[in-house]
Amino acid sequence: MSVAVALDAKKGSQPAFIRNGPFVVGVRFGARIMSLSDPKKKMSKSDDDPAGCVMLLDDADSIQRKFKRAVTDSGTEIRFDNTRPAITNLLTIFQLLTSQSPDEIESHFADKGYAQLKQELAEITIEFLRPLREKVESISEKELGATLEQGKHKAQGIAQATLEAVMARLGISGARELLVGK
């Protein structure tokens, strides 16, 4: 049972930020992108093998190298096949970045090898991430500091109001004094 559901059961109606519990969003494909170095493991920035994960701010050479070294399954046919998790993972990434259908992708790579798939996938990934990378690189340290400080104050205000409302709903007396340290 979530805290939101427990609060709902304890007291009648409450503000939306307390009432709304967690919800699940369904995703058809691509919900779990697997590691480039071990297709049985989910891609993760905390992976022991840094070659298994493409980071959002990786430079073009790093992205090329990671895809070039990506694990593939035995065989030569490039097609979506759940019995071949490594190649299906690469094709899924390709599909997510290009919005092409599986049939279009398989047709495109029909007479090509794994090296061609990896090269094209690296190029598409580099282009997909380029705007984010350029935007991050264009932000000065001064701008970043000011934005973080502004966000901190906004978040503190929202969190304070939410915490006060929850404590009041739970019947914790002197909630305001506890929060401000009086």
Short mmCIF file of C-alpha atoms in Angstrom, two decimals:
data_model
loop_
_atom_site.label_atom_id
_atom_site.label_comp_id
_atom_site.label_asym_id
_atom_site.label_seq_id
_atom_site.Cartn_x
_atom_site.Cartn_y
_atom_site.Cartn_z
CA MET A 1 0.00 0.00 0.00
CA SER A 2 1.41 3.41 -0.92
CA VAL A 3 1.54 6.35 1.48
CA ALA A 4 -1.00 8.18 -0.71
CA VAL A 5 -3.47 5.28 -0.42
CA ALA A 6 -2.88 5.03 3.35
CA LEU A 7 -3.54 8.74 3.78
CA ASP A 8 -6.68 8.44 1.69
CA ALA A 9 -7.92 5.65 3.98
CA LYS A 10 -7.04 7.61 7.15
CA LYS A 11 -8.72 10.89 6.25
CA GLY A 12 -11.42 11.82 3.76
CA SER A 13 -10.63 13.98 0.78
CA GLN A 14 -7.30 15.75 0.53
CA PRO A 15 -5.36 17.94 -1.87
CA ALA A 16 -4.41 16.39 -5.22
CA PHE A 17 -0.71 16.23 -4.36
CA ILE A 18 -1.54 13.88 -1.48
CA ARG A 19 -4.42 12.00 -3.12
CA ASN A 20 -2.66 11.01 -6.35
CA GLY A 21 -0.85 7.74 -5.90
CA PRO A 22 1.72 6.17 -8.19
CA PHE A 23 0.65 5.07 -11.65
CA VAL A 24 2.16 2.95 -14.39
CA VAL A 25 2.62 4.07 -17.97
CA GLY A 26 2.54 1.24 -20.52
CA VAL A 27 5.25 1.13 -23.17
CA ARG A 28 5.02 -1.17 -26.19
CA PHE A 29 8.70 -1.61 -27.03
CA GLY A 30 12.03 -0.22 -25.95
CA ALA A 31 11.13 -0.05 -22.28
CA ARG A 32 14.28 -2.00 -21.40
CA ILE A 33 17.34 -1.19 -23.44
CA MET A 34 19.95 -3.79 -22.69
CA SER A 35 23.69 -3.39 -22.16
CA LEU A 36 25.81 -3.23 -25.31
CA SER A 37 28.37 -5.53 -23.68
CA ASP A 38 25.94 -8.00 -22.03
CA PRO A 39 22.47 -8.20 -23.60
CA LYS A 40 21.16 -10.13 -20.57
CA LYS A 41 21.64 -7.06 -18.35
CA LYS A 42 19.77 -3.76 -18.55
CA MET A 43 21.80 -0.80 -19.83
CA SER A 44 22.83 1.18 -16.77
CA LYS A 45 25.14 4.07 -16.02
CA SER A 46 26.31 2.12 -12.95
CA ASP A 47 27.34 -0.90 -15.04
CA ASP A 48 30.79 -2.29 -14.20
CA ASP A 49 31.61 -2.17 -17.91
CA PRO A 50 31.43 1.43 -19.19
CA ALA A 51 31.36 0.09 -22.78
CA GLY A 52 27.87 -1.32 -22.12
CA CYS A 53 26.18 2.08 -21.74
CA VAL A 54 25.93 5.12 -23.98
CA MET A 55 25.87 8.22 -21.80
CA LEU A 56 23.89 11.27 -22.87
CA LEU A 57 27.02 13.44 -22.98
CA ASP A 58 29.42 10.91 -24.54
CA ASP A 59 31.48 12.36 -27.37
CA ALA A 60 31.13 11.03 -30.91
CA ASP A 61 34.29 8.90 -30.71
CA SER A 62 33.12 7.19 -27.51
CA ILE A 63 29.72 6.42 -29.01
CA GLN A 64 31.33 5.02 -32.19
CA ARG A 65 33.67 2.85 -30.10
CA LYS A 66 30.89 1.52 -27.86
CA PHE A 67 28.67 0.50 -30.77
CA LYS A 68 31.61 -0.95 -32.71
CA ARG A 69 32.40 -3.19 -29.72
CA ALA A 70 28.76 -4.04 -28.98
CA VAL A 71 28.09 -7.75 -28.53
CA THR A 72 26.20 -9.48 -31.34
CA ASP A 73 24.69 -12.94 -31.62
CA SER A 74 26.01 -15.72 -33.81
CA GLY A 75 24.69 -15.70 -37.35
CA THR A 76 24.66 -12.99 -39.97
CA GLU A 77 20.99 -12.20 -40.57
CA ILE A 78 19.87 -8.83 -39.23
CA ARG A 79 16.31 -9.19 -37.99
CA PHE A 80 14.23 -8.82 -34.84
CA ASP A 81 14.32 -12.18 -33.07
CA ASN A 82 13.77 -12.72 -29.35
CA THR A 83 16.10 -15.73 -29.45
CA ARG A 84 18.88 -13.34 -30.49
CA PRO A 85 18.84 -10.68 -27.73
CA ALA A 86 22.01 -8.82 -28.71
CA ILE A 87 21.00 -8.03 -32.30
CA THR A 88 17.39 -7.38 -31.26
CA ASN A 89 18.67 -4.85 -28.71
CA LEU A 90 20.64 -2.98 -31.38
CA LEU A 91 17.66 -3.05 -33.73
CA THR A 92 15.36 -1.79 -30.97
CA ILE A 93 17.64 1.17 -30.33
CA PHE A 94 17.70 1.83 -34.08
CA GLN A 95 13.90 1.68 -34.18
CA LEU A 96 13.52 4.05 -31.23
CA LEU A 97 15.82 6.63 -32.79
CA THR A 98 14.47 6.43 -36.35
CA SER A 99 10.77 5.60 -35.78
CA GLN A 100 11.02 3.07 -38.61
CA SER A 101 8.97 -0.11 -38.47
CA PRO A 102 10.71 -3.45 -37.85
CA ASP A 103 9.96 -4.45 -41.46
CA GLU A 104 11.58 -1.26 -42.80
CA ILE A 105 14.66 -1.78 -40.65
CA GLU A 106 15.03 -5.45 -41.59
CA SER A 107 14.61 -4.58 -45.27
CA HIS A 108 17.21 -1.79 -45.01
CA PHE A 109 19.78 -4.17 -43.50
CA ALA A 110 18.83 -7.22 -45.60
CA ASP A 111 22.14 -7.46 -47.49
CA LYS A 112 24.33 -5.74 -44.93
CA GLY A 113 26.46 -7.02 -42.08
CA TYR A 114 26.69 -6.28 -38.39
CA ALA A 115 29.45 -3.71 -38.97
CA GLN A 116 27.12 -1.64 -41.17
CA LEU A 117 24.33 -1.81 -38.57
CA LYS A 118 26.68 -0.74 -35.80
CA GLN A 119 28.11 2.11 -37.90
CA GLU A 120 24.68 3.48 -38.85
CA LEU A 121 23.40 3.06 -35.29
CA ALA A 122 26.37 5.00 -33.93
CA GLU A 123 25.82 7.82 -36.45
CA ILE A 124 22.10 8.04 -35.68
CA THR A 125 22.79 8.06 -31.94
CA ILE A 126 25.41 10.80 -32.28
CA GLU A 127 23.00 12.96 -34.27
CA PHE A 128 20.15 12.26 -31.85
CA LEU A 129 22.26 13.34 -28.85
CA ARG A 130 24.01 16.28 -30.59
CA PRO A 131 21.43 18.99 -29.65
CA LEU A 132 21.51 18.02 -25.97
CA ARG A 133 25.28 17.91 -25.90
CA GLU A 134 25.58 21.30 -27.62
CA LYS A 135 23.05 22.85 -25.25
CA VAL A 136 24.86 21.53 -22.17
CA GLU A 137 28.22 22.69 -23.50
CA SER A 138 26.81 26.18 -24.17
CA ILE A 139 25.77 26.72 -20.52
CA SER A 140 28.36 28.62 -18.50
CA GLU A 141 29.22 27.70 -14.91
CA LYS A 142 27.66 31.00 -13.77
CA GLU A 143 24.38 30.27 -15.61
CA LEU A 144 24.31 26.73 -14.25
CA GLY A 145 24.85 27.92 -10.67
CA ALA A 146 22.09 30.53 -10.95
CA THR A 147 19.64 28.00 -12.46
CA LEU A 148 20.39 25.42 -9.77
CA GLU A 149 19.94 27.99 -7.01
CA GLN A 150 16.62 29.14 -8.49
CA GLY A 151 15.43 25.53 -8.77
CA LYS A 152 16.50 24.78 -5.22
CA HIS A 153 14.37 27.61 -3.83
CA LYS A 154 11.37 26.60 -5.92
CA ALA A 155 11.67 22.94 -4.87
CA GLN A 156 12.05 23.87 -1.20
CA GLY A 157 8.84 25.92 -1.34
CA ILE A 158 6.87 23.08 -2.91
CA ALA A 159 8.33 20.47 -0.56
CA GLN A 160 7.65 22.62 2.51
CA ALA A 161 3.98 23.08 1.60
CA THR A 162 3.56 19.38 0.86
CA LEU A 163 5.28 18.31 4.08
CA GLU A 164 3.15 20.68 6.17
CA ALA A 165 -0.03 19.34 4.56
CA VAL A 166 0.98 15.71 5.14
CA MET A 167 1.95 16.33 8.75
CA ALA A 168 -1.33 18.14 9.38
CA ARG A 169 -3.25 15.25 7.78
CA LEU A 170 -1.43 12.81 10.02
CA GLY A 171 -2.38 14.89 13.04
CA ILE A 172 1.14 15.70 14.10
CA SER A 173 0.72 18.64 16.45
CA GLY A 174 3.15 21.50 16.26
CA ALA A 175 4.07 20.52 12.73
CA ARG A 176 4.99 24.08 11.77
CA GLU A 177 7.32 24.47 14.74
CA LEU A 178 8.98 21.11 14.02
CA LEU A 179 9.61 22.10 10.42
CA VAL A 180 11.10 25.52 11.02
CA GLY A 181 13.09 24.44 14.07
CA LYS A 182 11.48 26.78 16.60
#
